[in-house]
C-alpha cells in the first residue's frame, strides 16, 4: 500500500540518492524519522503542507521554526516580492536595512544595534567572535547538548572537525547554577562569554524552562568576569515573549542571535547587541554575498510590525494551551504515559519509559497516517494559521493514535531506525 | 554640492550609525571607497543601480558577483515568485532540489553530487570539513591572500578569532609550484586538502590567471598524498567557462564551492563533489534553517539552463573584451599607466606606481560622478544586461576621467582613506 501511496516520493528519493549526500542531508532528512514519513513536499499553505503524492498534513514542525504566521502569508510575501522587483541583492544595501535594525532595537530590550546575516550559525558564530574581540579573552561556556548551529566550533557531530575547533570551550549543565560556577572557575581569567539557549531544547530530551536564578547567575558571572552573556534565540525568538526571553527574566544578554520566525520563512538571521558588545562587533570582519539583500528585510519589517502589535502571541499561546490540555486529557483517558514539555508554543511530545522512542515513533506514524505531521524527538511549533478546526482534527487523530498505541505497545519491536543514532544528530 | 546631491544618503548614514555596526559592515561598507560613493541604494534594473538620491550608475560591481543576467531578470525572478507562492521554506525539501543537483552535476565535469547552502562560506567550510572527514587528516594548504569567506578559520581579519581557529593550515604562494610543494612537505602525512581559488583574486593586488602547471601540480600532490583538491568558485563560477575552471585545465578538483552567479542574486550557494569526496560529505553534519528553501532553487534552475546554453558566455566575453580594449586605448592616448588584470569578464583596474591607490581613487570618483560605478581595488564583473550603449558611455566617461587624472596626478594628496586599512579587509 505504501508503494502505491508514496510512489512519487519513492521515485524522487531514488533520483536524490544519486546526486544528494545520503539522498538528503541535514535536519530535513527523514532518515531518523518513522519510515512512513515522506521526504519531499510539493506545496505549503497556512498551517498545511502537501507531500509530492498529494497528501496534506497539519504541520506542527513549521519548517523547524520559520513558519510563525502561516505558510505563504500574503502580506509578508507581497512585501518580499515588491522589494524584489525594485532591488534585492545590489552593490549596496537598501535603507530598509536601517529601518529593520531600528524595529528590532525597539522591540528587544537589550538591543542597541543589529547585524543581519543568513544562517542562525552566522549569528551565533559572529556573537562568539564579537565577545572574544571585545573582551580580548577566548574561553566560552556552553550548556551540554545545546544546539548553536553547524560551524566547526559547534556542530553536534565531530566528523570533519578537529580538536582545535572546539578549543577554549568549557561545558556546564543547563539550569544548574553550581555547574555554571564550576565552569566559570575553570575558565578563570580567560572567560570571554557564556552562550545559552533561553529555553533548553535538546533533541531527544524533555525541554526545560530556565529558572530565573540560573539566568541571573549567568548574568552575574559575566558581570564579575567582564565577559559577554550571549543568548541563542534562533529557535525561540518571539515564540514565547515579544522580547528576549532572558530580558524578561532580569538577565539581559549582551548579544543575542535570531533567525527563523523573524522573516516567516524568508532567508534572514540577525545578531543583536548592546553598547558593551559594540566595540567587539565593530572590530571583527564578517560578511556574506547575500547579507545585504533587501527583499528579506522588507518581509521582516512586516513581521516586526506584527511582533510589536502582539496579537499573534496570545493567539499561538491559546492554540498551544488548547492542544496541550486536549492531548493530556486524551492520554490520561487512554492511560498512556504521555509527556509534554517546553513552552506551549514550542511543545515537545514524548512517552514515559520509552528510551528507544518506539512508542513515540508508533504514535507519530499513526498521526501522520491521519494527516498530522508531528516529530518524535524534536520540539514542534505553533503558528497563527492554526485554527480551532486544525486542533480539533489533531485531537481526534490523537484519540485514535493513543488507542492504537495502547493496544500495540506491549508488542512494539525495538526502534532499529533510531538505534545508535543519537550521537549522529 | 555633495550635501545637496547626497542629502538622502547622508540622512540614512546618520540613522545607520545609531543601529548598525560602524554604520555599515562587511564588504558593502563604503568606508574604504572614495568619499563620494553613496552608501544606500534605492533600485536596480539590468546593468544599472540608483542611489537613494535618485542618481543612476552603470554598475560594474554586479553586487560583487551575483548579478550575471542583469538585476531583476524577469524570467529568473518569476520562477522564484512562482515557487514562493507554492512553497518555499517548508518542513521538507521540494523535488526541485534534486533537479538542480542533477543540473549542476551535468554541467560541472568533476561533480557527482551537490549540497546546497546559503553563504559562500558555508560551501568552503563544508568542503574543508568533508575533506578532513574522508581523509581522516587535518592540515589544509591555502594560497596567501586568497579569500574563502569569514568563518573564524578563514576571515581575513584576526579580531575575534583565536590561534586555534587557524591551526592545521599551511600557506603557499599562488601559481608557485615550488612553494606549493614546500607547503605539502610541511604538512607531511597530515595533508587533508589544498584549497584554492581557480583565479587569483586578491584585493589590492593584480589578478593572476592560474598556470596549467600549477593547477596540475596541486592535483598531483593531492593524488600522491590521498588528499582532496578543493576549488573555491564562489566568485569565478560560470563567469569564465561553463564548467569548473580547473576542470578545463586538466586539474579537476574533488570538491568545489559555488555561489553568487548561480542564482542571479537569490540566496544560494552550493558545494559540488566527486565520488572520492562523497564519504566525507556523508559523515559530517551541516545544515541551516533555509538550506532547503525551494524558491532560490527554482531561480537557479533557470540560471543553469542558460549556463548550459552558453550564449551568455560569448556575450559577456565580447562585452568584457570591448571594455578592456577601449580602456587600454584611451589610457595609452592619455599616457596614464593603467593596468587591467584577470579575465575580461572579471576585470581589476589599477594604476601603475600607485601604492596608496590615490590615482585609482581619483579616477573612480571621476567615473562615479559621470554615472559609472567602479571599484579601485576589488575585481569587477560583467553581466549580460550590459549593452554597447553602456560600454560606449563608460568609455566616454573614462576618456574624461583619464584626462582629469593626467592633469591632477602630480598634485594628488596621499590616500588617507585607505592608508593603514589594507589589513582591515
Coordinates of N, CA, C and O in Angstrom, one line a residue, chain A residues 12 15 17-22 24-28 39-44 52 59 61-63 71 74 78 80-81 84-86 89-95 97-98 101-102 112-116 118-119 122 125 129 138 147 150 152 155 157 159-160 162 164 167 260 265-268 278 281-292 373, chain B residues 12 15 17-22 24-28 39-44 52 59 61-63 71 74 77-78 80-81 84-86 89-95 97-98 101-102 112-116 118-119 122 125 129 138 147 150 152 155 157 159-160 162 164 167 260 265-268 278 281-292 373:
Chain A
X12 N 11.3 10.2 -6.3 CA 12.2 11.3 -6.0 C 13.4 10.9 -5.1 O 14.5 11.3 -5.3
X15 N 16.0 9.2 -7.3 CA 16.8 10.2 -8.0 C 17.8 11.0 -7.0 O 18.9 11.3 -7.4
X17 N 19.1 10.0 -4.3 CA 20.2 9.1 -3.8 C 21.5 9.3 -4.7 O 22.6 9.3 -4.3
X18 N 21.2 9.5 -6.0 CA 22.3 9.7 -6.9 C 23.1 11.0 -6.8 O 24.3 11.0 -7.0
X19 N 22.4 12.1 -6.4 CA 23.0 13.4 -6.6 C 23.0 14.2 -5.3 O 23.6 15.3 -5.3
X20 N 22.4 13.7 -4.2 CA 22.5 14.4 -2.9 C 23.2 13.6 -1.8 O 22.9 12.3 -1.8
X21 N 24.0 14.1 -1.0 CA 24.7 13.3 0.0 C 23.6 12.5 0.9 O 22.7 13.2 1.4
X22 N 23.8 11.3 1.0 CA 22.9 10.4 1.8 C 21.5 10.4 1.2 O 20.5 10.1 1.9
X24 N 19.6 12.8 1.2 CA 19.2 14.0 1.7 C 20.0 14.3 3.0 O 20.4 13.3 3.7
X25 N 20.4 15.5 3.3 CA 21.3 15.8 4.4 C 20.6 16.7 5.4 O 19.5 17.2 5.1
X26 N 21.3 17.0 6.5 CA 20.8 18.0 7.4 C 19.5 17.6 8.2 O 19.1 16.5 8.2
X27 N 18.9 18.6 8.8 CA 17.8 18.4 9.7 C 16.5 18.1 9.0 O 15.5 17.7 9.6
X28 N 16.5 18.2 7.7 CA 15.2 17.8 6.9 C 15.3 16.4 6.3 O 14.4 16.0 5.7
X39 N 9.6 12.3 2.2 CA 10.8 13.1 2.2 C 10.6 14.4 1.5 O 11.1 15.5 1.8
X40 N 9.8 14.4 0.4 CA 9.6 15.5 -0.5 C 8.2 16.1 -0.5 O 7.3 15.4 -0.4
X41 N 8.2 17.5 -0.5 CA 6.9 18.2 -0.4 C 6.7 19.1 -1.6 O 7.6 19.7 -2.2
X42 N 5.4 19.1 -2.0 CA 5.1 19.9 -3.2 C 4.5 21.2 -2.9 O 4.6 22.2 -3.8
X43 N 4.0 21.5 -1.7 CA 3.2 22.7 -1.5 C 3.0 22.9 0.0 O 3.0 22.0 0.8
X44 N 2.8 24.2 0.3 CA 2.6 24.6 1.7 C 1.6 25.8 1.7 O 1.8 26.7 0.8
X52 N 4.6 15.1 -2.1 CA 4.6 15.1 -3.6 C 3.6 14.1 -4.1 O 3.3 14.0 -5.3
X59 N 0.8 20.8 9.8 CA 2.3 20.7 10.0 C 2.7 21.3 11.3 O 2.7 22.6 11.4
X61 N 5.6 21.1 12.6 CA 7.1 21.4 12.6 C 7.3 22.8 12.1 O 8.4 23.4 12.4
X62 N 6.4 23.4 11.3 CA 6.6 24.8 10.9 C 7.9 25.0 10.3 O 8.6 26.1 10.5
X63 N 8.4 24.1 9.4 CA 9.7 24.2 8.8 C 10.8 24.3 9.9 O 11.9 25.0 9.6
X71 N 2.3 29.5 6.3 CA 3.0 29.4 5.0 C 2.3 30.3 4.0 O 1.1 30.4 4.0
X74 N 0.2 36.3 2.8 CA 0.1 37.1 1.6 C 0.8 38.5 1.8 O 1.6 39.0 1.0
X78 N 4.0 39.4 -0.2 CA 3.9 40.6 -1.1 C 4.9 41.6 -0.9 O 5.4 42.3 -1.8
X80 N 7.9 41.1 0.3 CA 9.1 40.5 -0.3 C 9.2 40.7 -1.8 O 10.2 41.2 -2.4
X81 N 8.1 40.4 -2.5 CA 8.0 40.4 -3.9 C 8.2 41.9 -4.4 O 8.9 42.2 -5.4
X84 N 11.7 42.8 -4.2 CA 12.5 42.0 -5.2 C 12.4 42.7 -6.5 O 13.4 42.8 -7.3
X85 N 11.2 43.2 -6.9 CA 11.0 43.9 -8.2 C 11.8 45.2 -8.2 O 12.2 45.6 -9.3
X86 N 12.0 45.8 -7.1 CA 12.6 47.1 -7.0 C 14.2 47.0 -7.0 O 14.9 47.6 -7.6
X89 N 19.4 42.0 -4.2 CA 20.8 41.8 -3.9 C 21.5 42.8 -4.9 O 21.7 42.6 -6.1
X90 N 22.0 44.0 -4.3 CA 22.5 45.1 -5.1 C 24.0 45.3 -4.7 O 24.5 44.7 -3.7
X91 N 24.6 46.3 -5.3 CA 26.0 46.6 -4.9 C 26.1 47.4 -3.6 O 27.1 47.5 -3.0
X92 N 24.9 47.9 -3.1 CA 24.9 48.5 -1.8 C 23.6 48.1 -1.2 O 22.6 47.6 -1.8
X93 N 23.5 48.3 0.2 CA 22.3 48.0 0.9 C 21.2 49.0 0.6 O 21.4 50.1 0.1
X94 N 19.9 48.6 0.9 CA 18.8 49.4 0.8 C 18.6 50.1 2.2 O 19.0 49.5 3.2
X95 N 17.9 51.3 2.2 CA 17.7 51.9 3.5 C 16.8 51.0 4.4 O 16.8 51.2 5.6
X97 N 17.4 48.3 5.5 CA 18.2 47.6 6.5 C 18.3 48.5 7.8 O 18.3 47.9 8.9
X98 N 18.3 49.8 7.6 CA 18.3 50.7 8.8 C 17.0 50.6 9.5 O 16.9 50.5 10.7
X101 N 16.7 47.4 11.4 CA 17.6 47.4 12.6 C 16.9 48.3 13.7 O 16.8 47.9 14.9
X102 N 16.3 49.4 13.3 CA 15.6 50.2 14.3 C 14.4 49.5 14.9 O 14.1 49.6 16.1
X112 N 20.9 47.4 21.1 CA 21.1 48.8 20.7 C 21.6 48.9 19.3 O 21.7 49.9 18.7
X113 N 21.9 47.7 18.7 CA 22.3 47.6 17.3 C 22.0 46.2 16.7 O 21.7 45.3 17.5
X114 N 22.0 46.1 15.4 CA 21.7 44.9 14.7 C 22.6 44.6 13.6 O 23.0 45.6 12.9
X115 N 23.0 43.4 13.4 CA 23.8 42.9 12.2 C 23.0 41.8 11.6 O 22.6 40.9 12.2
X116 N 22.7 41.9 10.3 CA 21.9 40.9 9.6 C 22.8 39.9 8.8 O 23.8 40.3 8.2
X118 N 22.6 35.4 7.4 CA 21.7 34.4 6.7 C 21.3 33.2 7.5 O 20.2 32.8 7.5
X119 N 22.3 32.6 8.1 CA 22.1 31.4 8.9 C 22.0 31.7 10.4 O 22.7 32.7 10.8
X122 N 25.5 31.9 11.5 CA 26.2 33.1 11.2 C 26.1 34.0 12.5 O 27.1 34.7 12.9
X125 N 28.0 32.4 15.6 CA 29.4 32.5 15.4 C 29.9 33.9 15.5 O 30.9 34.2 16.1
X129 N 32.6 35.6 18.1 CA 33.8 36.4 17.7 C 33.7 37.8 18.3 O 34.8 38.3 18.7
X138 N 39.3 34.3 25.4 CA 39.0 33.2 24.5 C 37.9 32.2 24.9 O 37.2 31.7 24.1
X147 N 22.2 23.3 21.1 CA 22.5 23.4 19.6 C 22.6 24.9 19.2 O 21.8 25.7 19.5
X150 N 26.0 24.6 12.9 CA 26.9 23.6 12.4 C 28.2 24.1 11.9 O 28.9 23.4 11.1
X152 N 32.2 24.5 12.5 CA 33.1 23.5 13.1 C 33.1 23.7 14.6 O 33.3 22.7 15.3
X155 N 29.1 22.3 15.6 CA 28.3 21.2 15.0 C 28.3 20.0 16.0 O 29.3 19.7 16.6
X157 N 28.1 16.9 15.5 CA 28.8 15.7 15.0 C 30.2 16.1 14.8 O 30.6 17.1 14.2
X159 N 32.7 14.5 13.1 CA 33.3 14.1 11.9 C 33.6 15.4 11.1 O 32.8 16.3 11.0
X160 N 34.9 15.5 10.6 CA 35.3 16.6 9.8 C 35.8 17.8 10.6 O 36.2 18.8 10.0
X162 N 38.3 19.3 14.0 CA 39.5 18.9 14.7 C 39.3 19.3 16.2 O 38.4 20.1 16.5
X164 N 41.0 21.3 17.7 CA 41.3 22.8 17.8 C 40.0 23.6 17.6 O 39.8 24.6 18.1
X167 N 38.4 24.1 20.9 CA 39.3 24.6 22.0 C 38.6 25.8 22.6 O 37.8 26.4 22.0
X260 N 14.9 32.3 11.9 CA 13.7 31.6 11.7 C 12.4 32.5 11.7 O 12.1 33.1 10.6
X265 N 10.1 32.6 7.1 CA 10.5 31.7 6.1 C 11.4 32.3 5.0 O 12.1 31.6 4.3
X266 N 11.5 33.6 5.0 CA 12.4 34.2 4.1 C 13.8 34.2 4.8 O 13.9 34.1 6.0
X267 N 14.9 34.2 4.0 CA 16.2 33.8 4.5 C 16.8 35.0 5.2 O 17.3 36.0 4.6
X268 N 16.8 35.0 6.5 CA 17.3 36.1 7.3 C 17.6 35.6 8.7 O 16.9 34.9 9.3
X278 N 29.4 46.4 21.4 CA 29.5 47.1 20.2 C 31.0 47.2 19.7 O 31.3 47.0 18.5
X281 N 31.8 43.9 17.9 CA 31.2 43.6 16.6 C 31.9 44.6 15.6 O 32.0 44.3 14.4
X282 N 32.3 45.8 16.0 CA 32.9 46.7 15.1 C 34.4 46.4 14.8 O 34.9 47.0 13.8
X283 N 35.0 45.4 15.5 CA 36.4 45.0 15.1 C 36.4 43.9 14.2 O 37.4 43.7 13.5
X284 N 35.4 43.0 14.3 CA 35.5 41.7 13.5 C 35.1 42.0 12.1 O 34.4 42.9 11.8
X285 N 35.6 41.1 11.2 CA 35.1 41.1 9.8 C 34.3 39.9 9.5 O 34.8 38.8 9.3
X286 N 33.0 40.1 9.4 CA 32.0 39.1 8.9 C 31.2 39.7 7.8 O 30.7 40.8 7.9
X287 N 30.9 38.9 6.8 CA 30.0 39.3 5.7 C 29.6 38.1 4.9 O 30.0 37.0 5.2
X288 N 28.7 38.4 3.9 CA 28.3 37.3 3.0 C 27.7 37.9 1.8 O 27.2 39.0 1.8
X289 N 27.7 37.1 0.7 CA 27.2 37.6 -0.6 C 25.8 38.1 -0.5 O 25.4 39.0 -1.3
X290 N 24.9 37.6 0.4 CA 23.5 38.0 0.4 C 23.1 38.7 1.7 O 21.9 38.8 1.9
X291 N 24.1 39.0 2.5 CA 23.7 39.6 3.8 C 23.0 41.0 3.7 O 22.5 41.4 4.7
X292 N 23.1 41.6 2.6 CA 22.5 42.9 2.4 C 21.3 42.9 1.5 O 20.8 44.0 1.2
X373 N 1.3 16.0 10.9 CA 2.8 15.8 10.9 C 3.4 16.3 12.2 O 3.4 17.4 12.6
Chain B
X12 N 20.4 58.8 5.7 CA 20.3 57.4 6.1 C 21.6 57.0 6.8 O 21.6 56.1 7.7
X15 N 21.2 57.8 10.4 CA 20.4 56.8 11.1 C 21.1 55.5 11.3 O 21.0 54.8 12.3
X17 N 24.3 54.9 11.6 CA 25.3 55.0 12.6 C 24.8 54.5 14.0 O 25.5 53.9 14.8
X18 N 23.5 54.9 14.2 CA 23.0 54.5 15.6 C 22.7 53.0 15.7 O 22.9 52.5 16.8
X19 N 22.3 52.3 14.7 CA 21.8 51.0 14.9 C 22.6 49.9 14.1 O 22.2 48.7 14.2
X20 N 23.6 50.3 13.3 CA 24.3 49.2 12.6 C 25.8 49.4 13.0 O 26.3 50.5 13.1
X21 N 26.5 48.2 13.1 CA 28.0 48.3 13.5 C 28.7 49.2 12.5 O 28.6 48.9 11.3
X22 N 29.5 50.1 13.0 CA 30.2 51.0 12.1 C 29.4 51.8 11.1 O 29.9 52.3 10.1
X24 N 27.8 50.7 8.9 CA 27.6 49.6 7.9 C 28.8 48.7 8.0 O 29.9 49.2 8.4
X25 N 28.6 47.4 7.8 CA 29.6 46.4 8.0 C 29.9 45.7 6.7 O 29.2 45.8 5.7
X26 N 30.9 44.8 6.7 CA 31.1 43.9 5.6 C 31.6 44.5 4.3 O 32.0 45.7 4.3
X27 N 31.5 43.8 3.3 CA 32.1 44.2 2.0 C 31.3 45.3 1.3 O 31.7 45.8 0.3
X28 N 30.1 45.6 1.8 CA 29.3 46.7 1.2 C 29.4 48.0 1.9 O 28.8 49.0 1.5
X39 N 26.3 55.2 0.0 CA 26.2 54.0 0.8 C 24.9 53.2 0.5 O 24.9 52.0 0.5
X40 N 23.8 54.0 0.3 CA 22.5 53.3 0.2 C 21.9 53.4 -1.2 O 21.9 54.4 -1.8
X41 N 21.2 52.3 -1.6 CA 20.7 52.2 -2.9 C 19.2 52.0 -2.9 O 18.7 51.2 -2.0
X42 N 18.5 52.6 -3.8 CA 17.0 52.5 -3.9 C 16.5 51.5 -4.8 O 15.4 51.0 -4.7
X43 N 17.3 51.2 -5.9 CA 16.7 50.5 -7.0 C 17.8 49.9 -7.9 O 18.9 50.4 -7.9
X44 N 17.5 48.8 -8.6 CA 18.4 48.2 -9.5 C 17.6 47.6 -10.6 O 16.5 47.0 -10.4
X52 N 19.9 56.4 -3.3 CA 18.7 56.9 -2.6 C 18.4 58.4 -3.0 O 17.3 58.9 -2.7
X59 N 26.6 49.7 -13.3 CA 27.2 49.1 -12.1 C 28.2 47.9 -12.5 O 27.7 46.8 -12.9
X61 N 30.1 46.5 -10.4 CA 30.4 45.6 -9.3 C 29.4 44.4 -9.3 O 29.6 43.3 -8.7
X62 N 28.2 44.6 -9.9 CA 27.2 43.5 -10.0 C 27.0 42.8 -8.7 O 26.9 41.6 -8.6
X63 N 26.8 43.7 -7.6 CA 26.5 43.1 -6.3 C 27.7 42.2 -5.8 O 27.5 41.3 -5.0
X71 N 20.1 42.8 -13.2 CA 19.2 42.9 -12.0 C 17.8 42.8 -12.4 O 17.4 43.3 -13.4
X74 N 13.5 39.1 -15.5 CA 12.1 38.7 -15.3 C 11.8 37.2 -15.2 O 11.1 36.8 -14.4
X77 N 13.3 35.9 -11.8 CA 12.5 36.3 -10.7 C 11.1 35.7 -10.7 O 10.6 35.4 -9.6
X78 N 10.5 35.6 -11.9 CA 9.2 35.0 -12.0 C 9.2 33.5 -11.5 O 8.3 33.1 -10.9
X80 N 11.3 32.4 -9.3 CA 11.4 32.5 -7.8 C 10.0 32.7 -7.2 O 9.6 32.0 -6.3
X81 N 9.3 33.7 -7.8 CA 8.0 34.1 -7.2 C 7.0 33.0 -7.3 O 6.2 32.7 -6.4
X84 N 7.7 30.6 -4.7 CA 7.4 31.1 -3.4 C 5.9 31.0 -3.1 O 5.5 30.7 -1.9
X85 N 5.1 31.2 -4.1 CA 3.6 31.1 -3.9 C 3.2 29.7 -3.6 O 2.2 29.4 -2.9
X86 N 3.9 28.7 -4.1 CA 3.6 27.3 -4.0 C 4.1 26.8 -2.6 O 3.5 26.1 -1.9
X89 N 10.2 27.8 2.2 CA 10.8 27.2 3.3 C 9.7 26.3 4.0 O 8.9 26.8 4.7
X90 N 9.8 25.0 3.8 CA 8.8 24.1 4.3 C 9.4 23.1 5.3 O 10.6 23.1 5.5
X91 N 8.6 22.2 5.8 CA 9.2 21.1 6.7 C 10.0 20.1 6.0 O 10.7 19.3 6.6
X92 N 9.9 20.1 4.7 CA 10.7 19.2 3.9 C 11.1 19.9 2.6 O 10.5 20.9 2.2
X93 N 12.1 19.3 1.9 CA 12.6 19.9 0.6 C 11.5 19.7 -0.5 O 10.7 18.7 -0.4
X94 N 11.6 20.5 -1.5 CA 10.9 20.3 -2.7 C 11.7 19.4 -3.7 O 12.9 19.4 -3.6
X95 N 11.1 18.7 -4.6 CA 11.8 17.9 -5.6 C 12.8 18.8 -6.4 O 13.7 18.2 -7.0
X97 N 15.0 20.5 -5.6 CA 16.4 20.3 -5.1 C 17.1 19.2 -5.8 O 18.3 19.3 -6.1
X98 N 16.4 18.1 -6.1 CA 17.0 17.0 -6.9 C 17.3 17.5 -8.3 O 18.4 17.2 -8.9
X101 N 20.4 19.7 -8.4 CA 21.6 18.9 -8.2 C 21.9 18.2 -9.5 O 23.1 18.2 -9.9
X102 N 20.9 17.7 -10.2 CA 21.2 17.0 -11.4 C 21.7 18.0 -12.5 O 22.6 17.6 -13.2
X112 N 29.7 14.9 -9.0 CA 28.8 13.8 -9.0 C 27.7 13.9 -8.0 O 26.7 13.1 -7.9
X113 N 27.7 14.9 -7.1 CA 26.7 15.2 -6.1 C 26.8 16.7 -5.8 O 27.8 17.4 -6.0
X114 N 25.7 17.2 -5.2 CA 25.6 18.6 -4.8 C 25.0 18.8 -3.4 O 24.1 18.0 -3.1
X115 N 25.5 19.7 -2.6 CA 24.9 20.1 -1.4 C 24.6 21.6 -1.4 O 25.5 22.4 -1.8
X116 N 23.4 22.0 -1.1 CA 23.0 23.4 -1.2 C 23.0 24.1 0.1 O 22.6 23.5 1.1
X118 N 23.8 28.5 1.9 CA 23.4 29.9 1.8 C 24.5 30.8 1.5 O 24.4 31.7 0.6
X119 N 25.6 30.7 2.3 CA 26.8 31.6 2.1 C 27.8 30.9 1.3 O 27.9 29.6 1.4
X122 N 29.6 28.9 3.8 CA 29.1 27.6 4.1 C 29.7 26.5 3.2 O 30.0 25.4 3.7
X125 N 33.6 26.0 3.9 CA 33.8 25.4 5.2 C 33.3 23.9 5.2 O 34.0 23.1 5.7
X129 N 35.6 20.6 5.9 CA 35.1 19.5 6.8 C 35.0 18.2 6.1 O 35.4 17.1 6.7
X138 N 44.2 16.4 8.9 CA 43.7 17.8 9.3 C 44.3 19.0 8.6 O 43.6 20.0 8.4
X147 N 40.8 34.7 -0.6 CA 39.6 34.9 0.3 C 38.6 33.7 0.1 O 38.2 33.3 -1.0
X150 N 34.2 34.3 5.7 CA 34.5 35.0 7.0 C 34.2 34.1 8.2 O 34.0 34.6 9.3
X152 N 35.5 31.8 11.3 CA 36.8 32.0 12.0 C 38.0 31.4 11.4 O 39.1 32.0 11.5
X155 N 38.4 34.1 8.0 CA 38.2 35.5 7.9 C 39.5 36.3 7.8 O 40.5 35.9 8.5
X157 N 40.4 39.1 8.8 CA 40.7 39.9 9.9 C 40.8 39.0 11.2 O 39.9 38.3 11.4
X159 N 40.8 39.8 14.4 CA 40.0 40.2 15.6 C 38.8 39.2 15.8 O 38.1 38.9 14.9
X160 N 38.7 38.7 17.1 CA 37.6 37.8 17.4 C 37.9 36.4 17.1 O 37.1 35.5 17.4
X162 N 40.8 33.0 17.4 CA 41.9 32.5 18.2 C 42.9 31.8 17.3 O 42.6 31.5 16.2
X164 N 43.8 28.9 17.6 CA 43.3 27.6 17.3 C 42.4 27.6 16.1 O 42.4 26.6 15.3
X167 N 44.6 26.8 13.2 CA 45.5 25.7 13.3 C 45.4 24.8 12.1 O 44.3 24.8 11.4
X260 N 27.0 33.1 -5.6 CA 26.8 34.3 -6.3 C 26.0 34.1 -7.6 O 24.8 34.0 -7.6
X265 N 21.5 36.5 -7.8 CA 21.1 37.4 -6.7 C 20.2 36.8 -5.7 O 20.1 37.3 -4.6
X266 N 19.6 35.6 -6.0 CA 18.8 34.9 -5.0 C 19.8 34.2 -4.1 O 20.9 33.8 -4.5
X267 N 19.3 33.9 -2.8 CA 20.3 33.5 -1.8 C 20.5 32.0 -1.9 O 19.7 31.1 -1.5
X268 N 21.7 31.6 -2.5 CA 22.0 30.2 -2.7 C 23.5 30.0 -2.9 O 24.2 30.8 -3.6
X278 N 32.7 11.9 -1.6 CA 31.3 11.6 -1.0 C 31.3 11.0 0.4 O 30.5 11.4 1.2
X281 N 31.4 14.0 2.8 CA 30.2 14.8 3.0 C 29.1 14.1 3.6 O 28.3 14.6 4.3
X282 N 29.2 12.7 3.5 CA 28.1 11.9 4.1 C 28.3 11.7 5.6 O 27.4 11.2 6.3
X283 N 29.5 12.0 6.1 CA 29.8 11.8 7.5 C 29.5 13.0 8.3 O 29.2 13.0 9.5
X284 N 29.7 14.2 7.7 CA 29.7 15.5 8.5 C 28.2 15.9 8.7 O 27.3 15.5 7.9
X285 N 27.9 16.7 9.7 CA 26.6 17.3 9.9 C 26.6 18.8 9.7 O 27.2 19.5 10.5
X286 N 26.1 19.2 8.6 CA 26.0 20.6 8.3 C 24.6 20.9 7.8 O 24.0 20.1 7.1
X287 N 24.0 22.0 8.2 CA 22.6 22.3 7.8 C 22.3 23.7 8.2 O 23.1 24.4 8.7
X288 N 21.1 24.2 7.8 CA 20.7 25.6 8.1 C 19.2 25.7 7.9 O 18.6 25.0 7.2
X289 N 18.7 26.7 8.6 CA 17.3 26.9 8.6 C 16.7 27.1 7.2 O 15.5 26.7 7.0
X290 N 17.5 27.6 6.3 CA 16.9 27.9 5.0 C 17.6 27.1 3.8 O 17.4 27.5 2.7
X291 N 18.4 26.2 4.2 CA 19.2 25.5 3.2 C 18.3 24.6 2.2 O 18.8 24.2 1.2
X292 N 17.0 24.4 2.6 CA 16.2 23.6 1.7 C 15.1 24.4 1.0 O 14.2 23.8 0.4
X373 N 29.8 53.2 -11.9 CA 30.2 52.7 -10.6 C 31.3 51.6 -10.8 O 31.1 50.5 -11.3

